[in-house]
């Protein structure tokens, strides 16, 4: 079982207008399945208002079910409180991995098996069982569920939740959640990665406006990508004054062959100048590049309308491009 830590994110923004950009590649190499990238499932118990909780991660395989036991509360306490929680790995084939000196009010056994893994998306078989041992929680009955879950990296779902039937004090409830992630080879798990990103926006006047942002984070961590608004000056007079806002997240992962795997969630919003109306489209792009290489890609096409004007038609003459360059910090 592995626990995760997060590093602080440093963000610096530089606006560049009309300056030369570094050389860049027209397109990125397609991502393929890697032997140094591992799918994993993070299970967490989270109390109300972040009071109490525990969590841990398990590697997923297609060969066998992997299991964990999570439990909360103390059935011998005079009142039902769900402040305490623990997570334990379970020997395959056993129902609960609860130590002899623990007497939880509720326990869950969760088992998972990888069905398919491609890019940053997995199909996972999940089966879990809730086993309450006191009547002071709701629901107070045992329950089992089997589900097949298709999920992309960072996807999260609530499997189950219980709450104290009477006054639970400062910890009245506890939720069981699952999150899909991707782990890396040992030599990269603490790596720091810096990202240079450029927004290259063509304006209706024909001018190109460029903004440069530099940010950094840990291997496999989703880092915010933000750019300032770009006024879309020069639109037809029948269109109200509009601004374009581009934002999203970058997640990079160093590979053993010297490349870096990058996924970019990018959203584009067209909004009225007073921001009273906004319409946008977002999507995920997968890139694989060399360290220090700059790659350009186009976000997914925009759809919808703004004040009666078709967004795809409106934005066709003013394309958006995003360029990314990654470097290793340590």
mmCIF file of C-alpha atoms in Angstrom:
data_model
loop_
_atom_site.group_PDB
_atom_site.id
_atom_site.type_symbol
_atom_site.label_atom_id
_atom_site.label_comp_id
_atom_site.label_asym_id
_atom_site.label_seq_id
_atom_site.Cartn_x
_atom_site.Cartn_y
_atom_site.Cartn_z
ATOM 1 C CA UNK A 1 0.000 0.000 0.000
ATOM 2 C CA UNK A 2 1.296 3.405 -0.906
ATOM 3 C CA UNK A 3 0.355 6.826 0.307
ATOM 4 C CA UNK A 4 0.596 9.983 -1.779
ATOM 5 C CA UNK A 5 2.003 13.396 -1.037
ATOM 6 C CA UNK A 6 1.583 16.623 -2.928
ATOM 7 C CA UNK A 7 4.218 19.263 -3.595
ATOM 8 C CA UNK A 8 3.468 23.001 -3.616
ATOM 9 C CA UNK A 9 3.029 24.429 -7.107
ATOM 10 C CA UNK A 10 5.001 27.490 -8.169
ATOM 11 C CA UNK A 11 3.408 29.669 -10.833
ATOM 12 C CA UNK A 12 4.921 32.538 -12.785
ATOM 13 C CA UNK A 13 3.221 34.337 -15.667
ATOM 14 C CA UNK A 14 5.000 36.264 -18.403
ATOM 15 C CA UNK A 15 3.122 38.010 -21.228
ATOM 16 C CA UNK A 16 4.964 37.867 -24.528
ATOM 17 C CA UNK A 17 3.752 39.935 -27.479
ATOM 18 C CA UNK A 18 5.450 39.670 -30.817
ATOM 19 C CA UNK A 19 8.612 37.938 -29.537
ATOM 20 C CA UNK A 20 10.213 34.922 -31.148
ATOM 21 C CA UNK A 21 9.225 31.563 -29.723
ATOM 22 C CA UNK A 22 11.468 28.498 -29.443
ATOM 23 C CA UNK A 23 11.461 25.983 -32.248
ATOM 24 C CA UNK A 24 8.531 23.647 -31.975
ATOM 25 C CA UNK A 25 7.257 20.393 -33.443
ATOM 26 C CA UNK A 26 4.114 20.396 -35.537
ATOM 27 C CA UNK A 27 2.664 17.379 -33.772
ATOM 28 C CA UNK A 28 3.435 15.047 -30.895
ATOM 29 C CA UNK A 29 4.157 11.361 -31.122
ATOM 30 C CA UNK A 30 1.217 9.211 -30.168
ATOM 31 C CA UNK A 31 1.236 7.758 -26.667
ATOM 32 C CA UNK A 32 1.490 3.984 -26.344
ATOM 33 C CA UNK A 33 1.279 1.502 -23.499
ATOM 34 C CA UNK A 34 4.339 1.720 -21.253
ATOM 35 C CA UNK A 35 5.923 -0.914 -19.049
ATOM 36 C CA UNK A 36 7.096 1.782 -16.603
ATOM 37 C CA UNK A 37 3.580 3.159 -15.986
ATOM 38 C CA UNK A 38 1.268 1.340 -13.598
ATOM 39 C CA UNK A 39 -2.484 1.717 -13.003
ATOM 40 C CA UNK A 40 -3.514 2.071 -9.366
ATOM 41 C CA UNK A 41 -6.623 2.581 -7.278
ATOM 42 C CA UNK A 42 -6.690 4.944 -4.314
ATOM 43 C CA UNK A 43 -9.320 4.165 -1.668
ATOM 44 C CA UNK A 44 -10.250 6.744 0.942
ATOM 45 C CA UNK A 45 -12.525 7.125 3.925
ATOM 46 C CA UNK A 46 -13.421 10.797 4.328
ATOM 47 C CA UNK A 47 -15.380 12.251 7.225
ATOM 48 C CA UNK A 48 -17.775 15.186 7.096
ATOM 49 C CA UNK A 49 -16.000 18.572 7.066
ATOM 50 C CA UNK A 50 -12.740 16.650 6.539
ATOM 51 C CA UNK A 51 -12.866 15.320 10.110
ATOM 52 C CA UNK A 52 -11.395 11.847 10.342
ATOM 53 C CA UNK A 53 -10.390 9.629 7.462
ATOM 54 C CA UNK A 54 -7.721 7.373 6.004
ATOM 55 C CA UNK A 55 -6.551 6.286 2.582
ATOM 56 C CA UNK A 56 -4.150 4.152 0.622
ATOM 57 C CA UNK A 57 -3.356 2.952 -2.899
ATOM 58 C CA UNK A 58 -3.145 -0.495 -4.454
ATOM 59 C CA UNK A 59 -1.603 -1.506 -7.776
ATOM 60 C CA UNK A 60 -4.045 -3.039 -10.260
ATOM 61 C CA UNK A 61 -3.332 -6.168 -12.299
ATOM 62 C CA UNK A 62 -5.224 -8.215 -14.852
ATOM 63 C CA UNK A 63 -4.064 -11.480 -13.314
ATOM 64 C CA UNK A 64 -5.801 -11.329 -9.927
ATOM 65 C CA UNK A 65 -8.078 -9.421 -7.606
ATOM 66 C CA UNK A 66 -6.344 -7.128 -5.135
ATOM 67 C CA UNK A 67 -8.073 -6.242 -1.880
ATOM 68 C CA UNK A 68 -8.083 -3.730 0.932
ATOM 69 C CA UNK A 69 -10.098 -3.372 4.122
ATOM 70 C CA UNK A 70 -11.237 -0.003 5.434
ATOM 71 C CA UNK A 71 -12.956 0.530 8.756
ATOM 72 C CA UNK A 72 -14.224 3.305 10.990
ATOM 73 C CA UNK A 73 -15.602 3.930 14.468
ATOM 74 C CA UNK A 74 -15.540 1.817 17.630
ATOM 75 C CA UNK A 75 -18.441 -0.479 18.359
ATOM 76 C CA UNK A 76 -17.537 -0.485 22.096
ATOM 77 C CA UNK A 77 -17.786 3.307 22.439
ATOM 78 C CA UNK A 78 -20.823 4.639 24.392
ATOM 79 C CA UNK A 79 -21.884 6.761 21.392
ATOM 80 C CA UNK A 80 -21.299 6.137 17.707
ATOM 81 C CA UNK A 81 -18.556 8.423 16.434
ATOM 82 C CA UNK A 82 -16.873 7.990 13.068
ATOM 83 C CA UNK A 83 -13.753 10.044 13.788
ATOM 84 C CA UNK A 84 -11.288 7.168 13.593
ATOM 85 C CA UNK A 85 -10.533 5.281 10.391
ATOM 86 C CA UNK A 86 -7.882 2.889 9.075
ATOM 87 C CA UNK A 87 -6.971 1.121 5.859
ATOM 88 C CA UNK A 88 -5.338 -2.320 5.739
ATOM 89 C CA UNK A 89 -4.281 -4.568 2.928
ATOM 90 C CA UNK A 90 -6.143 -7.862 2.900
ATOM 91 C CA UNK A 91 -4.742 -11.284 2.119
ATOM 92 C CA UNK A 92 -6.452 -12.387 -1.127
ATOM 93 C CA UNK A 93 -9.444 -14.604 -0.416
ATOM 94 C CA UNK A 94 -10.158 -13.283 3.090
ATOM 95 C CA UNK A 95 -13.146 -11.062 3.817
ATOM 96 C CA UNK A 96 -11.721 -8.644 6.344
ATOM 97 C CA UNK A 97 -8.198 -7.646 7.324
ATOM 98 C CA UNK A 98 -9.112 -6.136 10.698
ATOM 99 C CA UNK A 99 -6.513 -6.503 13.475
ATOM 100 C CA UNK A 100 -7.652 -8.404 16.581
ATOM 101 C CA UNK A 101 -7.367 -5.308 18.773
ATOM 102 C CA UNK A 102 -9.714 -3.214 16.560
ATOM 103 C CA UNK A 103 -13.495 -3.286 16.975
ATOM 104 C CA UNK A 104 -14.853 -1.035 14.230
ATOM 105 C CA UNK A 105 -18.444 0.098 13.943
ATOM 106 C CA UNK A 106 -18.368 -0.351 10.156
ATOM 107 C CA UNK A 107 -15.922 -2.164 7.869
ATOM 108 C CA UNK A 108 -15.657 -2.359 4.099
ATOM 109 C CA UNK A 109 -13.819 -4.923 1.998
ATOM 110 C CA UNK A 110 -12.970 -3.605 -1.476
ATOM 111 C CA UNK A 111 -11.539 -5.778 -4.258
ATOM 112 C CA UNK A 112 -10.453 -4.570 -7.692
ATOM 113 C CA UNK A 113 -9.207 -6.149 -10.903
ATOM 114 C CA UNK A 114 -7.938 -4.431 -14.041
ATOM 115 C CA UNK A 115 -9.891 -5.357 -17.176
ATOM 116 C CA UNK A 116 -8.269 -3.013 -19.712
ATOM 117 C CA UNK A 117 -5.743 -0.173 -19.671
ATOM 118 C CA UNK A 118 -5.046 2.133 -22.635
ATOM 119 C CA UNK A 119 -3.521 5.611 -22.530
ATOM 120 C CA UNK A 120 -4.789 7.141 -19.300
ATOM 121 C CA UNK A 121 -8.104 5.270 -19.289
ATOM 122 C CA UNK A 122 -8.885 1.975 -17.557
ATOM 123 C CA UNK A 123 -11.777 -0.411 -17.193
ATOM 124 C CA UNK A 124 -11.886 -1.828 -13.672
ATOM 125 C CA UNK A 125 -14.027 -4.488 -12.025
ATOM 126 C CA UNK A 126 -14.904 -3.396 -8.493
ATOM 127 C CA UNK A 127 -16.641 -5.360 -5.775
ATOM 128 C CA UNK A 128 -17.188 -4.086 -2.256
ATOM 129 C CA UNK A 129 -19.001 -5.182 0.885
ATOM 130 C CA UNK A 130 -20.184 -3.060 3.798
ATOM 131 C CA UNK A 131 -20.304 -4.868 7.171
ATOM 132 C CA UNK A 132 -21.713 -2.779 10.060
ATOM 133 C CA UNK A 133 -21.431 -4.228 13.557
ATOM 134 C CA UNK A 134 -23.588 -1.717 15.465
ATOM 135 C CA UNK A 135 -27.158 -0.495 15.090
ATOM 136 C CA UNK A 136 -26.174 3.119 15.641
ATOM 137 C CA UNK A 137 -25.279 3.794 11.999
ATOM 138 C CA UNK A 138 -27.393 4.224 8.875
ATOM 139 C CA UNK A 139 -27.600 2.158 6.759
ATOM 140 C CA UNK A 140 -27.263 -0.502 9.440
ATOM 141 C CA UNK A 141 -27.467 -3.515 7.098
ATOM 142 C CA UNK A 142 -24.774 -5.310 5.134
ATOM 143 C CA UNK A 143 -24.547 -4.627 1.428
ATOM 144 C CA UNK A 144 -22.528 -5.923 -1.519
ATOM 145 C CA UNK A 145 -22.073 -4.433 -4.964
ATOM 146 C CA UNK A 146 -20.238 -5.467 -8.136
ATOM 147 C CA UNK A 147 -19.614 -2.768 -10.760
ATOM 148 C CA UNK A 148 -17.546 -2.347 -13.923
ATOM 149 C CA UNK A 149 -16.025 1.143 -13.962
ATOM 150 C CA UNK A 150 -14.527 2.864 -17.017
ATOM 151 C CA UNK A 151 -12.491 5.831 -15.827
ATOM 152 C CA UNK A 152 -9.728 8.213 -16.905
ATOM 153 C CA UNK A 153 -6.832 9.282 -14.706
ATOM 154 C CA UNK A 154 -8.055 11.448 -11.848
ATOM 155 C CA UNK A 155 -11.598 10.103 -12.081
ATOM 156 C CA UNK A 156 -13.267 9.620 -8.705
ATOM 157 C CA UNK A 157 -16.458 7.969 -7.493
ATOM 158 C CA UNK A 158 -18.293 7.522 -4.190
ATOM 159 C CA UNK A 159 -18.808 3.827 -3.457
ATOM 160 C CA UNK A 160 -20.709 4.082 -0.173
ATOM 161 C CA UNK A 161 -21.438 6.324 2.820
ATOM 162 C CA UNK A 162 -22.730 5.872 6.380
ATOM 163 C CA UNK A 163 -23.798 8.297 9.080
ATOM 164 C CA UNK A 164 -24.478 8.061 12.795
ATOM 165 C CA UNK A 165 -28.152 7.458 13.505
ATOM 166 C CA UNK A 166 -27.998 9.603 16.656
ATOM 167 C CA UNK A 167 -25.657 12.455 17.577
ATOM 168 C CA UNK A 168 -22.331 11.569 16.001
ATOM 169 C CA UNK A 169 -20.539 14.522 17.546
ATOM 170 C CA UNK A 170 -17.861 16.092 15.402
ATOM 171 C CA UNK A 171 -17.703 13.101 13.024
ATOM 172 C CA UNK A 172 -21.283 12.231 12.067
ATOM 173 C CA UNK A 173 -20.561 10.526 8.735
ATOM 174 C CA UNK A 174 -17.957 8.750 6.624
ATOM 175 C CA UNK A 175 -17.784 8.242 2.840
ATOM 176 C CA UNK A 176 -15.880 5.556 0.943
ATOM 177 C CA UNK A 177 -14.421 6.793 -2.360
ATOM 178 C CA UNK A 178 -12.287 5.327 -5.146
ATOM 179 C CA UNK A 179 -9.964 7.270 -7.443
ATOM 180 C CA UNK A 180 -8.078 5.957 -10.463
ATOM 181 C CA UNK A 181 -4.470 7.020 -10.888
ATOM 182 C CA UNK A 182 -1.300 6.018 -12.667
ATOM 183 C CA UNK A 183 1.960 5.316 -10.872
ATOM 184 C CA UNK A 184 5.492 5.522 -12.205
ATOM 185 C CA UNK A 185 8.734 3.602 -12.016
ATOM 186 C CA UNK A 186 10.581 4.069 -8.706
ATOM 187 C CA UNK A 187 13.280 6.327 -10.145
ATOM 188 C CA UNK A 188 10.679 8.887 -11.285
ATOM 189 C CA UNK A 189 8.153 8.914 -8.445
ATOM 190 C CA UNK A 190 9.615 12.019 -6.761
ATOM 191 C CA UNK A 191 10.656 13.799 -9.959
ATOM 192 C CA UNK A 192 9.883 17.493 -10.400
ATOM 193 C CA UNK A 193 8.797 18.727 -13.840
ATOM 194 C CA UNK A 194 8.675 22.284 -15.191
ATOM 195 C CA UNK A 195 6.285 23.207 -17.998
ATOM 196 C CA UNK A 196 6.506 26.134 -20.394
ATOM 197 C CA UNK A 197 3.171 26.702 -22.107
ATOM 198 C CA UNK A 198 2.241 29.189 -24.792
ATOM 199 C CA UNK A 199 -1.217 30.271 -25.871
ATOM 200 C CA UNK A 200 -1.052 31.318 -29.534
ATOM 201 C CA UNK A 201 -4.306 32.984 -30.512
ATOM 202 C CA UNK A 202 -5.163 34.411 -33.939
ATOM 203 C CA UNK A 203 -7.418 37.476 -33.693
ATOM 204 C CA UNK A 204 -10.191 38.487 -36.121
ATOM 205 C CA UNK A 205 -7.893 41.350 -37.243
ATOM 206 C CA UNK A 206 -5.299 38.793 -38.405
ATOM 207 C CA UNK A 207 -2.912 39.635 -35.565
ATOM 208 C CA UNK A 208 -1.456 36.789 -33.467
ATOM 209 C CA UNK A 209 -1.325 37.240 -29.713
ATOM 210 C CA UNK A 210 0.923 35.025 -27.595
ATOM 211 C CA UNK A 211 1.017 34.485 -23.826
ATOM 212 C CA UNK A 212 3.679 32.452 -22.036
ATOM 213 C CA UNK A 213 3.161 30.700 -18.691
ATOM 214 C CA UNK A 214 5.694 28.663 -16.682
ATOM 215 C CA UNK A 215 4.579 26.296 -13.971
ATOM 216 C CA UNK A 216 5.904 23.179 -12.220
ATOM 217 C CA UNK A 217 4.844 20.201 -10.159
ATOM 218 C CA UNK A 218 5.493 16.603 -9.187
ATOM 219 C CA UNK A 219 5.601 13.569 -11.455
ATOM 220 C CA UNK A 220 2.030 12.605 -12.362
ATOM 221 C CA UNK A 221 0.468 15.624 -10.629
ATOM 222 C CA UNK A 222 -2.228 17.666 -12.394
ATOM 223 C CA UNK A 223 -1.004 21.291 -12.565
ATOM 224 C CA UNK A 224 -3.259 24.239 -13.356
ATOM 225 C CA UNK A 225 -2.755 25.875 -16.741
ATOM 226 C CA UNK A 226 -4.088 29.437 -16.941
ATOM 227 C CA UNK A 227 -3.873 32.239 -19.479
ATOM 228 C CA UNK A 228 -5.243 35.793 -19.366
ATOM 229 C CA UNK A 229 -8.323 36.716 -21.361
ATOM 230 C CA UNK A 230 -7.782 37.572 -25.007
ATOM 231 C CA UNK A 231 -10.110 40.275 -26.448
ATOM 232 C CA UNK A 232 -11.465 39.086 -29.810
ATOM 233 C CA UNK A 233 -11.293 42.517 -31.406
ATOM 234 C CA UNK A 234 -12.322 42.819 -35.047
ATOM 235 C CA UNK A 235 -15.405 40.580 -35.045
ATOM 236 C CA UNK A 236 -18.345 41.556 -37.292
ATOM 237 C CA UNK A 237 -20.346 44.493 -35.941
ATOM 238 C CA UNK A 238 -23.369 42.225 -35.463
ATOM 239 C CA UNK A 239 -21.439 40.287 -32.787
ATOM 240 C CA UNK A 240 -21.181 41.804 -29.280
ATOM 241 C CA UNK A 241 -17.672 42.437 -27.863
ATOM 242 C CA UNK A 242 -16.254 39.042 -26.861
ATOM 243 C CA UNK A 243 -13.242 37.715 -24.947
ATOM 244 C CA UNK A 244 -11.632 34.270 -25.109
ATOM 245 C CA UNK A 245 -10.507 32.479 -21.943
ATOM 246 C CA UNK A 246 -8.293 29.366 -22.115
ATOM 247 C CA UNK A 247 -7.515 27.298 -19.021
ATOM 248 C CA UNK A 248 -7.039 23.705 -17.920
ATOM 249 C CA UNK A 249 -4.526 21.315 -16.394
ATOM 250 C CA UNK A 250 -1.294 19.578 -17.399
ATOM 251 C CA UNK A 251 -0.189 16.192 -16.099
ATOM 252 C CA UNK A 252 3.237 14.893 -17.091
ATOM 253 C CA UNK A 253 5.024 11.631 -16.468
ATOM 254 C CA UNK A 254 8.684 10.919 -17.234
ATOM 255 C CA UNK A 255 9.368 7.688 -19.104
ATOM 256 C CA UNK A 256 12.315 5.301 -18.915
ATOM 257 C CA UNK A 257 13.167 5.871 -22.601
ATOM 258 C CA UNK A 258 13.873 9.580 -21.952
ATOM 259 C CA UNK A 259 10.531 10.887 -23.198
ATOM 260 C CA UNK A 260 7.701 12.428 -21.217
ATOM 261 C CA UNK A 261 4.032 11.493 -21.409
ATOM 262 C CA UNK A 262 1.754 14.526 -21.104
ATOM 263 C CA UNK A 263 -2.028 14.854 -20.933
ATOM 264 C CA UNK A 264 -3.604 18.287 -21.241
ATOM 265 C CA UNK A 265 -7.156 19.160 -20.248
ATOM 266 C CA UNK A 266 -7.884 22.391 -22.109
ATOM 267 C CA UNK A 267 -11.111 24.401 -22.033
ATOM 268 C CA UNK A 268 -11.925 27.415 -24.194
ATOM 269 C CA UNK A 269 -14.664 29.831 -23.176
ATOM 270 C CA UNK A 270 -16.027 32.663 -25.272
ATOM 271 C CA UNK A 271 -17.666 35.286 -23.069
ATOM 272 C CA UNK A 272 -19.212 38.684 -23.435
ATOM 273 C CA UNK A 273 -16.938 41.538 -22.415
ATOM 274 C CA UNK A 274 -18.877 42.022 -19.168
ATOM 275 C CA UNK A 275 -18.729 38.232 -18.535
ATOM 276 C CA UNK A 276 -22.510 38.027 -18.211
ATOM 277 C CA UNK A 277 -22.622 35.154 -20.712
ATOM 278 C CA UNK A 278 -20.035 32.427 -21.389
ATOM 279 C CA UNK A 279 -20.048 29.335 -23.606
ATOM 280 C CA UNK A 280 -17.216 26.849 -23.773
ATOM 281 C CA UNK A 281 -15.886 23.458 -24.828
ATOM 282 C CA UNK A 282 -13.210 21.298 -23.228
ATOM 283 C CA UNK A 283 -11.359 18.096 -23.949
ATOM 284 C CA UNK A 284 -8.220 16.073 -23.227
ATOM 285 C CA UNK A 285 -5.187 15.760 -25.507
ATOM 286 C CA UNK A 286 -2.444 13.126 -25.106
ATOM 287 C CA UNK A 287 1.114 13.980 -26.095
ATOM 288 C CA UNK A 288 4.456 12.235 -25.951
ATOM 289 C CA UNK A 289 7.577 14.312 -26.448
ATOM 290 C CA UNK A 290 11.249 14.524 -25.668
ATOM 291 C CA UNK A 291 12.533 16.503 -22.711
ATOM 292 C CA UNK A 292 13.139 20.059 -23.963
ATOM 293 C CA UNK A 293 11.090 19.521 -27.140
ATOM 294 C CA UNK A 294 8.264 22.017 -27.804
ATOM 295 C CA UNK A 295 5.055 20.556 -29.192
ATOM 296 C CA UNK A 296 2.027 22.381 -30.555
ATOM 297 C CA UNK A 297 -1.537 21.066 -30.584
ATOM 298 C CA UNK A 298 -5.029 22.399 -31.228
ATOM 299 C CA UNK A 299 -7.741 22.078 -28.555
ATOM 300 C CA UNK A 300 -10.980 20.300 -29.403
ATOM 301 C CA UNK A 301 -13.382 22.263 -31.655
ATOM 302 C CA UNK A 302 -15.819 24.645 -30.010
ATOM 303 C CA UNK A 303 -19.574 24.094 -30.121
ATOM 304 C CA UNK A 304 -22.679 25.991 -29.050
ATOM 305 C CA UNK A 305 -23.691 29.572 -29.653
ATOM 306 C CA UNK A 306 -23.289 32.966 -28.064
ATOM 307 C CA UNK A 307 -26.170 35.427 -28.401
ATOM 308 C CA UNK A 308 -27.453 33.629 -31.503
ATOM 309 C CA UNK A 309 -24.060 33.258 -33.239
ATOM 310 C CA UNK A 310 -22.750 29.760 -33.979
ATOM 311 C CA UNK A 311 -19.538 29.325 -31.990
ATOM 312 C CA UNK A 312 -17.844 26.887 -34.365
ATOM 313 C CA UNK A 313 -18.444 29.233 -37.314
ATOM 314 C CA UNK A 314 -17.415 32.282 -35.327
ATOM 315 C CA UNK A 315 -14.113 30.747 -34.167
ATOM 316 C CA UNK A 316 -13.116 28.998 -37.417
ATOM 317 C CA UNK A 317 -11.164 32.030 -38.772
ATOM 318 C CA UNK A 318 -9.446 32.627 -35.380
ATOM 319 C CA UNK A 319 -7.733 29.323 -34.458
ATOM 320 C CA UNK A 320 -6.242 28.593 -31.053
ATOM 321 C CA UNK A 321 -2.976 26.706 -30.569
ATOM 322 C CA UNK A 322 -1.225 25.619 -27.379
ATOM 323 C CA UNK A 323 2.496 24.885 -27.226
ATOM 324 C CA UNK A 324 4.126 22.920 -24.420
ATOM 325 C CA UNK A 325 7.732 22.245 -23.453
ATOM 326 C CA UNK A 326 8.705 20.125 -20.429
ATOM 327 C CA UNK A 327 11.983 19.908 -18.539
ATOM 328 C CA UNK A 328 13.055 17.903 -15.503
ATOM 329 C CA UNK A 329 13.840 19.877 -12.330
ATOM 330 C CA UNK A 330 15.222 16.941 -10.298
#
